[in-house]
Amino acid sequence: LRFAVTKGEDADYDAAITDLIHDAADTLAAQLGTDASIRDTVASRYLREHSLGKLTAKLNDTTFERLQGAISDAWQAGGTADDIVKAITDTYAEFSSVRANLIAQTECNDAYNAGRRAMADEWGADEKSADPDGECCEEICQPNVDAGWIPIEDDFPSGDQQPCFHVRCDCNLDFRKSDATIRA
């Protein structure tokens, strides 16, 4: 038997994922001996300055900047995935909820990895590896995962510095100082 997911269950899931992301970043910050607020500051700035490059190529500059600001503001306010989707659809009503969810998931993971990278840089990590979250895209992600530990400044085989390696990518970064692995 299959039952449809209720709106309440969906909201609970989104809240749980948001909490897990923040808890993982807090754990990493504690392991690195850094301030977890770096994650939110870097992630918010990343969203405001770099988001949407993979997903919205045909928008005019004004709409593009408004969307970046809306996503960044929703993230900085501690918004859930639903809050970020709402910020996207409120700003650009032409986006379907499916596209808004795709944008929110991809951009939040991009920002999350940018925040993790900033904490790793502050800690002095010199190596990184791609860590798939659940199923891995064999064509794009798997070669990055298979590369193992690489110098922190090097590109992965896909040519990217960090995930998201593709739209809706769930990969994250792990960091270490040579042989001392730090994982969140």
PDB file of N, CA, C and O in Angstrom, residues 121-173:
ATOM      1  N   ASP A 121      38.798  26.115   5.813  1.00  0.00           N
ATOM      2  CA  ASP A 121      39.908  27.042   5.558  1.00  0.00           C
ATOM      3  C   ASP A 121      40.373  27.683   6.856  1.00  0.00           C
ATOM      4  O   ASP A 121      41.577  27.805   7.099  1.00  0.00           O
ATOM      5  N   GLU A 122      39.425  28.083   7.701  1.00  0.00           N
ATOM      6  CA  GLU A 122      39.787  28.697   8.984  1.00  0.00           C
ATOM      7  C   GLU A 122      40.536  27.710   9.865  1.00  0.00           C
ATOM      8  O   GLU A 122      41.458  28.070  10.574  1.00  0.00           O
ATOM      9  N   TRP A 123      40.152  26.458   9.800  1.00  0.00           N
ATOM     10  CA  TRP A 123      40.777  25.405  10.592  1.00  0.00           C
ATOM     11  C   TRP A 123      42.152  25.045  10.045  1.00  0.00           C
ATOM     12  O   TRP A 123      43.004  24.527  10.770  1.00  0.00           O
ATOM     13  N   GLY A 124      42.398  25.294   8.755  1.00  0.00           N
ATOM     14  CA  GLY A 124      43.681  24.955   8.158  1.00  0.00           C
ATOM     15  C   GLY A 124      43.700  23.610   7.456  1.00  0.00           C
ATOM     16  O   GLY A 124      44.774  23.033   7.245  1.00  0.00           O
ATOM     17  N   ALA A 125      42.536  23.107   7.084  1.00  0.00           N
ATOM     18  CA  ALA A 125      42.481  21.836   6.351  1.00  0.00           C
ATOM     19  C   ALA A 125      43.232  21.982   5.035  1.00  0.00           C
ATOM     20  O   ALA A 125      43.242  23.048   4.426  1.00  0.00           O
ATOM     21  N   ASP A 126      43.863  20.897   4.600  1.00  0.00           N
ATOM     22  CA  ASP A 126      44.594  20.954   3.338  1.00  0.00           C
ATOM     23  C   ASP A 126      44.114  19.931   2.314  1.00  0.00           C
ATOM     24  O   ASP A 126      44.617  19.887   1.203  1.00  0.00           O
ATOM     25  N   GLU A 127      43.145  19.096   2.693  1.00  0.00           N
ATOM     26  CA  GLU A 127      42.592  18.120   1.764  1.00  0.00           C
ATOM     27  C   GLU A 127      41.072  18.087   1.884  1.00  0.00           C
ATOM     28  O   GLU A 127      40.512  18.410   2.927  1.00  0.00           O
ATOM     29  N   LYS A 128      40.433  17.674   0.787  1.00  0.00           N
ATOM     30  CA  LYS A 128      38.978  17.549   0.760  1.00  0.00           C
ATOM     31  C   LYS A 128      38.615  16.282  -0.001  1.00  0.00           C
ATOM     32  O   LYS A 128      39.415  15.747  -0.779  1.00  0.00           O
ATOM     33  N   SER A 129      37.404  15.808   0.252  1.00  0.00           N
ATOM     34  CA  SER A 129      36.868  14.684  -0.522  1.00  0.00           C
ATOM     35  C   SER A 129      35.367  14.894  -0.692  1.00  0.00           C
ATOM     36  O   SER A 129      34.728  15.566   0.118  1.00  0.00           O
ATOM     37  N   ALA A 130      34.841  14.328  -1.753  1.00  0.00           N
ATOM     38  CA  ALA A 130      33.405  14.394  -2.021  1.00  0.00           C
ATOM     39  C   ALA A 130      32.738  13.235  -1.293  1.00  0.00           C
ATOM     40  O   ALA A 130      33.190  12.095  -1.364  1.00  0.00           O
ATOM     41  N   ASP A 131      31.665  13.541  -0.592  1.00  0.00           N
ATOM     42  CA  ASP A 131      30.935  12.557   0.198  1.00  0.00           C
ATOM     43  C   ASP A 131      29.492  12.518  -0.299  1.00  0.00           C
ATOM     44  O   ASP A 131      28.756  13.481  -0.107  1.00  0.00           O
ATOM     45  N   PRO A 132      29.099  11.418  -0.944  1.00  0.00           N
ATOM     46  CA  PRO A 132      27.724  11.351  -1.428  1.00  0.00           C
ATOM     47  C   PRO A 132      26.763  11.202  -0.261  1.00  0.00           C
ATOM     48  O   PRO A 132      27.070  10.556   0.727  1.00  0.00           O
ATOM     49  N   ASP A 133      25.633  11.820  -0.384  1.00  0.00           N
ATOM     50  CA  ASP A 133      24.587  11.703   0.639  1.00  0.00           C
ATOM     51  C   ASP A 133      23.519  10.796   0.068  1.00  0.00           C
ATOM     52  O   ASP A 133      22.673  11.242  -0.697  1.00  0.00           O
ATOM     53  N   GLY A 134      23.585   9.529   0.405  1.00  0.00           N
ATOM     54  CA  GLY A 134      22.638   8.577  -0.164  1.00  0.00           C
ATOM     55  C   GLY A 134      23.108   8.129  -1.525  1.00  0.00           C
ATOM     56  O   GLY A 134      24.292   7.892  -1.750  1.00  0.00           O
ATOM     57  N   GLU A 135      22.183   8.054  -2.473  1.00  0.00           N
ATOM     58  CA  GLU A 135      22.536   7.619  -3.817  1.00  0.00           C
ATOM     59  C   GLU A 135      23.396   8.668  -4.504  1.00  0.00           C
ATOM     60  O   GLU A 135      23.214   9.851  -4.323  1.00  0.00           O
ATOM     61  N   CYS A 136      24.313   8.193  -5.302  1.00  0.00           N
ATOM     62  CA  CYS A 136      25.257   9.072  -5.976  1.00  0.00           C
ATOM     63  C   CYS A 136      25.021   8.997  -7.484  1.00  0.00           C
ATOM     64  O   CYS A 136      24.781   7.920  -8.024  1.00  0.00           O
ATOM     65  N   CYS A 137      25.080  10.127  -8.134  1.00  0.00           N
ATOM     66  CA  CYS A 137      24.980  10.190  -9.598  1.00  0.00           C
ATOM     67  C   CYS A 137      26.240   9.550 -10.170  1.00  0.00           C
ATOM     68  O   CYS A 137      27.330  10.091 -10.034  1.00  0.00           O
ATOM     69  N   GLU A 138      26.081   8.394 -10.780  1.00  0.00           N
ATOM     70  CA  GLU A 138      27.258   7.651 -11.256  1.00  0.00           C
ATOM     71  C   GLU A 138      28.055   8.407 -12.308  1.00  0.00           C
ATOM     72  O   GLU A 138      29.277   8.363 -12.313  1.00  0.00           O
ATOM     73  N   GLU A 139      27.370   9.112 -13.177  1.00  0.00           N
ATOM     74  CA  GLU A 139      28.048   9.768 -14.286  1.00  0.00           C
ATOM     75  C   GLU A 139      28.881  10.970 -13.845  1.00  0.00           C
ATOM     76  O   GLU A 139      30.005  11.149 -14.290  1.00  0.00           O
ATOM     77  N   ILE A 140      28.339  11.792 -12.958  1.00  0.00           N
ATOM     78  CA  ILE A 140      29.027  13.030 -12.570  1.00  0.00           C
ATOM     79  C   ILE A 140      29.681  12.910 -11.200  1.00  0.00           C
ATOM     80  O   ILE A 140      30.854  13.210 -11.038  1.00  0.00           O
ATOM     81  N   CYS A 141      28.926  12.479 -10.211  1.00  0.00           N
ATOM     82  CA  CYS A 141      29.425  12.481  -8.829  1.00  0.00           C
ATOM     83  C   CYS A 141      30.417  11.357  -8.532  1.00  0.00           C
ATOM     84  O   CYS A 141      31.402  11.579  -7.835  1.00  0.00           O
ATOM     85  N   GLN A 142      30.144  10.164  -9.010  1.00  0.00           N
ATOM     86  CA  GLN A 142      30.960   9.016  -8.631  1.00  0.00           C
ATOM     87  C   GLN A 142      32.440   9.202  -8.936  1.00  0.00           C
ATOM     88  O   GLN A 142      33.286   8.882  -8.095  1.00  0.00           O
ATOM     89  N   PRO A 143      32.824   9.762 -10.102  1.00  0.00           N
ATOM     90  CA  PRO A 143      34.264  10.011 -10.310  1.00  0.00           C
ATOM     91  C   PRO A 143      34.853  10.983  -9.276  1.00  0.00           C
ATOM     92  O   PRO A 143      36.014  10.833  -8.878  1.00  0.00           O
ATOM     93  N   ASN A 144      34.056  11.939  -8.822  1.00  0.00           N
ATOM     94  CA  ASN A 144      34.530  12.863  -7.783  1.00  0.00           C
ATOM     95  C   ASN A 144      34.715  12.138  -6.456  1.00  0.00           C
ATOM     96  O   ASN A 144      35.691  12.373  -5.749  1.00  0.00           O
ATOM     97  N   VAL A 145      33.774  11.260  -6.120  1.00  0.00           N
ATOM     98  CA  VAL A 145      33.884  10.459  -4.895  1.00  0.00           C
ATOM     99  C   VAL A 145      35.081   9.525  -4.999  1.00  0.00           C
ATOM    100  O   VAL A 145      35.870   9.399  -4.061  1.00  0.00           O
ATOM    101  N   ASP A 146      35.229   8.889  -6.155  1.00  0.00           N
ATOM    102  CA  ASP A 146      36.327   7.935  -6.358  1.00  0.00           C
ATOM    103  C   ASP A 146      37.706   8.598  -6.310  1.00  0.00           C
ATOM    104  O   ASP A 146      38.701   7.921  -6.056  1.00  0.00           O
ATOM    105  N   ALA A 147      37.762   9.901  -6.540  1.00  0.00           N
ATOM    106  CA  ALA A 147      39.050  10.612  -6.494  1.00  0.00           C
ATOM    107  C   ALA A 147      39.642  10.581  -5.093  1.00  0.00           C
ATOM    108  O   ALA A 147      40.845  10.777  -4.916  1.00  0.00           O
ATOM    109  N   GLY A 148      38.816  10.328  -4.086  1.00  0.00           N
ATOM    110  CA  GLY A 148      39.289  10.271  -2.704  1.00  0.00           C
ATOM    111  C   GLY A 148      39.738  11.635  -2.214  1.00  0.00           C
ATOM    112  O   GLY A 148      39.199  12.658  -2.615  1.00  0.00           O
ATOM    113  N   TRP A 149      40.745  11.639  -1.347  1.00  0.00           N
ATOM    114  CA  TRP A 149      41.259  12.892  -0.783  1.00  0.00           C
ATOM    115  C   TRP A 149      42.133  13.591  -1.809  1.00  0.00           C
ATOM    116  O   TRP A 149      43.058  12.980  -2.351  1.00  0.00           O
ATOM    117  N   ILE A 150      41.819  14.859  -2.064  1.00  0.00           N
ATOM    118  CA  ILE A 150      42.601  15.669  -3.005  1.00  0.00           C
ATOM    119  C   ILE A 150      42.981  16.969  -2.318  1.00  0.00           C
ATOM    120  O   ILE A 150      42.342  17.363  -1.332  1.00  0.00           O
ATOM    121  N   PRO A 151      44.031  17.654  -2.803  1.00  0.00           N
ATOM    122  CA  PRO A 151      44.379  18.949  -2.208  1.00  0.00           C
ATOM    123  C   PRO A 151      43.176  19.897  -2.241  1.00  0.00           C
ATOM    124  O   PRO A 151      42.416  19.925  -3.219  1.00  0.00           O
ATOM    125  N   ILE A 152      43.001  20.661  -1.193  1.00  0.00           N
ATOM    126  CA  ILE A 152      41.832  21.499  -1.015  1.00  0.00           C
ATOM    127  C   ILE A 152      41.635  22.517  -2.136  1.00  0.00           C
ATOM    128  O   ILE A 152      40.514  22.890  -2.457  1.00  0.00           O
ATOM    129  N   GLU A 153      42.712  22.946  -2.779  1.00  0.00           N
ATOM    130  CA  GLU A 153      42.606  23.932  -3.857  1.00  0.00           C
ATOM    131  C   GLU A 153      42.363  23.302  -5.227  1.00  0.00           C
ATOM    132  O   GLU A 153      42.057  24.017  -6.184  1.00  0.00           O
ATOM    133  N   ASP A 154      42.496  21.978  -5.347  1.00  0.00           N
ATOM    134  CA  ASP A 154      42.320  21.318  -6.647  1.00  0.00           C
ATOM    135  C   ASP A 154      40.845  21.176  -7.000  1.00  0.00           C
ATOM    136  O   ASP A 154      39.977  21.110  -6.125  1.00  0.00           O
ATOM    137  N   ASP A 155      40.580  21.090  -8.303  1.00  0.00           N
ATOM    138  CA  ASP A 155      39.242  20.788  -8.791  1.00  0.00           C
ATOM    139  C   ASP A 155      39.025  19.287  -8.732  1.00  0.00           C
ATOM    140  O   ASP A 155      39.969  18.498  -8.864  1.00  0.00           O
ATOM    141  N   PHE A 156      37.761  18.900  -8.570  1.00  0.00           N
ATOM    142  CA  PHE A 156      37.390  17.494  -8.685  1.00  0.00           C
ATOM    143  C   PHE A 156      37.404  17.113 -10.163  1.00  0.00           C
ATOM    144  O   PHE A 156      37.455  17.988 -11.032  1.00  0.00           O
ATOM    145  N   PRO A 157      37.362  15.818 -10.492  1.00  0.00           N
ATOM    146  CA  PRO A 157      37.354  15.409 -11.903  1.00  0.00           C
ATOM    147  C   PRO A 157      36.262  16.089 -12.744  1.00  0.00           C
ATOM    148  O   PRO A 157      36.454  16.289 -13.942  1.00  0.00           O
ATOM    149  N   SER A 158      35.155  16.480 -12.119  1.00  0.00           N
ATOM    150  CA  SER A 158      34.077  17.156 -12.856  1.00  0.00           C
ATOM    151  C   SER A 158      34.453  18.588 -13.233  1.00  0.00           C
ATOM    152  O   SER A 158      33.735  19.230 -14.002  1.00  0.00           O
ATOM    153  N   GLY A 159      35.560  19.091 -12.660  1.00  0.00           N
ATOM    154  CA  GLY A 159      35.977  20.474 -12.903  1.00  0.00           C
ATOM    155  C   GLY A 159      35.468  21.444 -11.860  1.00  0.00           C
ATOM    156  O   GLY A 159      35.752  22.638 -11.920  1.00  0.00           O
ATOM    157  N   ASP A 160      34.733  20.944 -10.877  1.00  0.00           N
ATOM    158  CA  ASP A 160      34.169  21.778  -9.810  1.00  0.00           C
ATOM    159  C   ASP A 160      35.078  21.793  -8.597  1.00  0.00           C
ATOM    160  O   ASP A 160      35.740  20.801  -8.284  1.00  0.00           O
ATOM    161  N   GLN A 161      35.065  22.915  -7.866  1.00  0.00           N
ATOM    162  CA  GLN A 161      35.784  23.027  -6.595  1.00  0.00           C
ATOM    163  C   GLN A 161      35.031  22.318  -5.471  1.00  0.00           C
ATOM    164  O   GLN A 161      35.639  21.823  -4.532  1.00  0.00           O
ATOM    165  N   GLN A 162      33.704  22.310  -5.563  1.00  0.00           N
ATOM    166  CA  GLN A 162      32.877  21.739  -4.491  1.00  0.00           C
ATOM    167  C   GLN A 162      31.513  21.384  -5.056  1.00  0.00           C
ATOM    168  O   GLN A 162      31.140  21.845  -6.125  1.00  0.00           O
ATOM    169  N   PRO A 163      30.759  20.559  -4.338  1.00  0.00           N
ATOM    170  CA  PRO A 163      29.373  20.324  -4.739  1.00  0.00           C
ATOM    171  C   PRO A 163      28.594  21.642  -4.617  1.00  0.00           C
ATOM    172  O   PRO A 163      28.992  22.507  -3.850  1.00  0.00           O
ATOM    173  N   CYS A 164      27.607  21.772  -5.338  1.00  0.00           N
ATOM    174  CA  CYS A 164      26.828  20.845  -6.143  1.00  0.00           C
ATOM    175  C   CYS A 164      27.518  20.612  -7.486  1.00  0.00           C
ATOM    176  O   CYS A 164      27.870  21.549  -8.180  1.00  0.00           O
ATOM    177  N   PHE A 165      27.656  19.328  -7.808  1.00  0.00           N
ATOM    178  CA  PHE A 165      28.281  18.955  -9.057  1.00  0.00           C
ATOM    179  C   PHE A 165      27.291  18.991 -10.217  1.00  0.00           C
ATOM    180  O   PHE A 165      27.673  18.972 -11.370  1.00  0.00           O
ATOM    181  N   HIS A 166      26.001  18.997  -9.892  1.00  0.00           N
ATOM    182  CA  HIS A 166      24.935  19.069 -10.886  1.00  0.00           C
ATOM    183  C   HIS A 166      23.671  19.521 -10.164  1.00  0.00           C
ATOM    184  O   HIS A 166      23.634  19.593  -8.932  1.00  0.00           O
ATOM    185  N   VAL A 167      22.648  19.814 -10.912  1.00  0.00           N
ATOM    186  CA  VAL A 167      21.370  20.217 -10.335  1.00  0.00           C
ATOM    187  C   VAL A 167      20.844  19.082  -9.455  1.00  0.00           C
ATOM    188  O   VAL A 167      20.915  17.916  -9.819  1.00  0.00           O
ATOM    189  N   ARG A 168      20.355  19.442  -8.283  1.00  0.00           N
ATOM    190  CA  ARG A 168      19.807  18.525  -7.265  1.00  0.00           C
ATOM    191  C   ARG A 168      20.861  17.569  -6.696  1.00  0.00           C
ATOM    192  O   ARG A 168      20.557  16.516  -6.156  1.00  0.00           O
ATOM    193  N   CYS A 169      22.117  17.938  -6.753  1.00  0.00           N
ATOM    194  CA  CYS A 169      23.200  17.134  -6.190  1.00  0.00           C
ATOM    195  C   CYS A 169      23.123  17.202  -4.661  1.00  0.00           C
ATOM    196  O   CYS A 169      22.922  18.260  -4.087  1.00  0.00           O
ATOM    197  N   ASP A 170      23.291  16.049  -4.018  1.00  0.00           N
ATOM    198  CA  ASP A 170      23.256  15.981  -2.555  1.00  0.00           C
ATOM    199  C   ASP A 170      24.629  15.726  -1.943  1.00  0.00           C
ATOM    200  O   ASP A 170      24.739  15.465  -0.751  1.00  0.00           O
ATOM    201  N   CYS A 171      25.677  15.777  -2.750  1.00  0.00           N
ATOM    202  CA  CYS A 171      27.015  15.513  -2.216  1.00  0.00           C
ATOM    203  C   CYS A 171      27.461  16.639  -1.277  1.00  0.00           C
ATOM    204  O   CYS A 171      27.030  17.782  -1.417  1.00  0.00           O
ATOM    205  N   ASN A 172      28.307  16.295  -0.343  1.00  0.00           N
ATOM    206  CA  ASN A 172      28.904  17.240   0.593  1.00  0.00           C
ATOM    207  C   ASN A 172      30.415  17.088   0.553  1.00  0.00           C
ATOM    208  O   ASN A 172      30.942  16.185  -0.080  1.00  0.00           O
ATOM    209  N   LEU A 173      31.083  17.973   1.254  1.00  0.00           N
ATOM    210  CA  LEU A 173      32.539  17.930   1.356  1.00  0.00           C
ATOM    211  C   LEU A 173      32.963  17.449   2.730  1.00  0.00           C
ATOM    212  O   LEU A 173      32.346  17.803   3.735  1.00  0.00           O
TER     213      LEU A 173
END
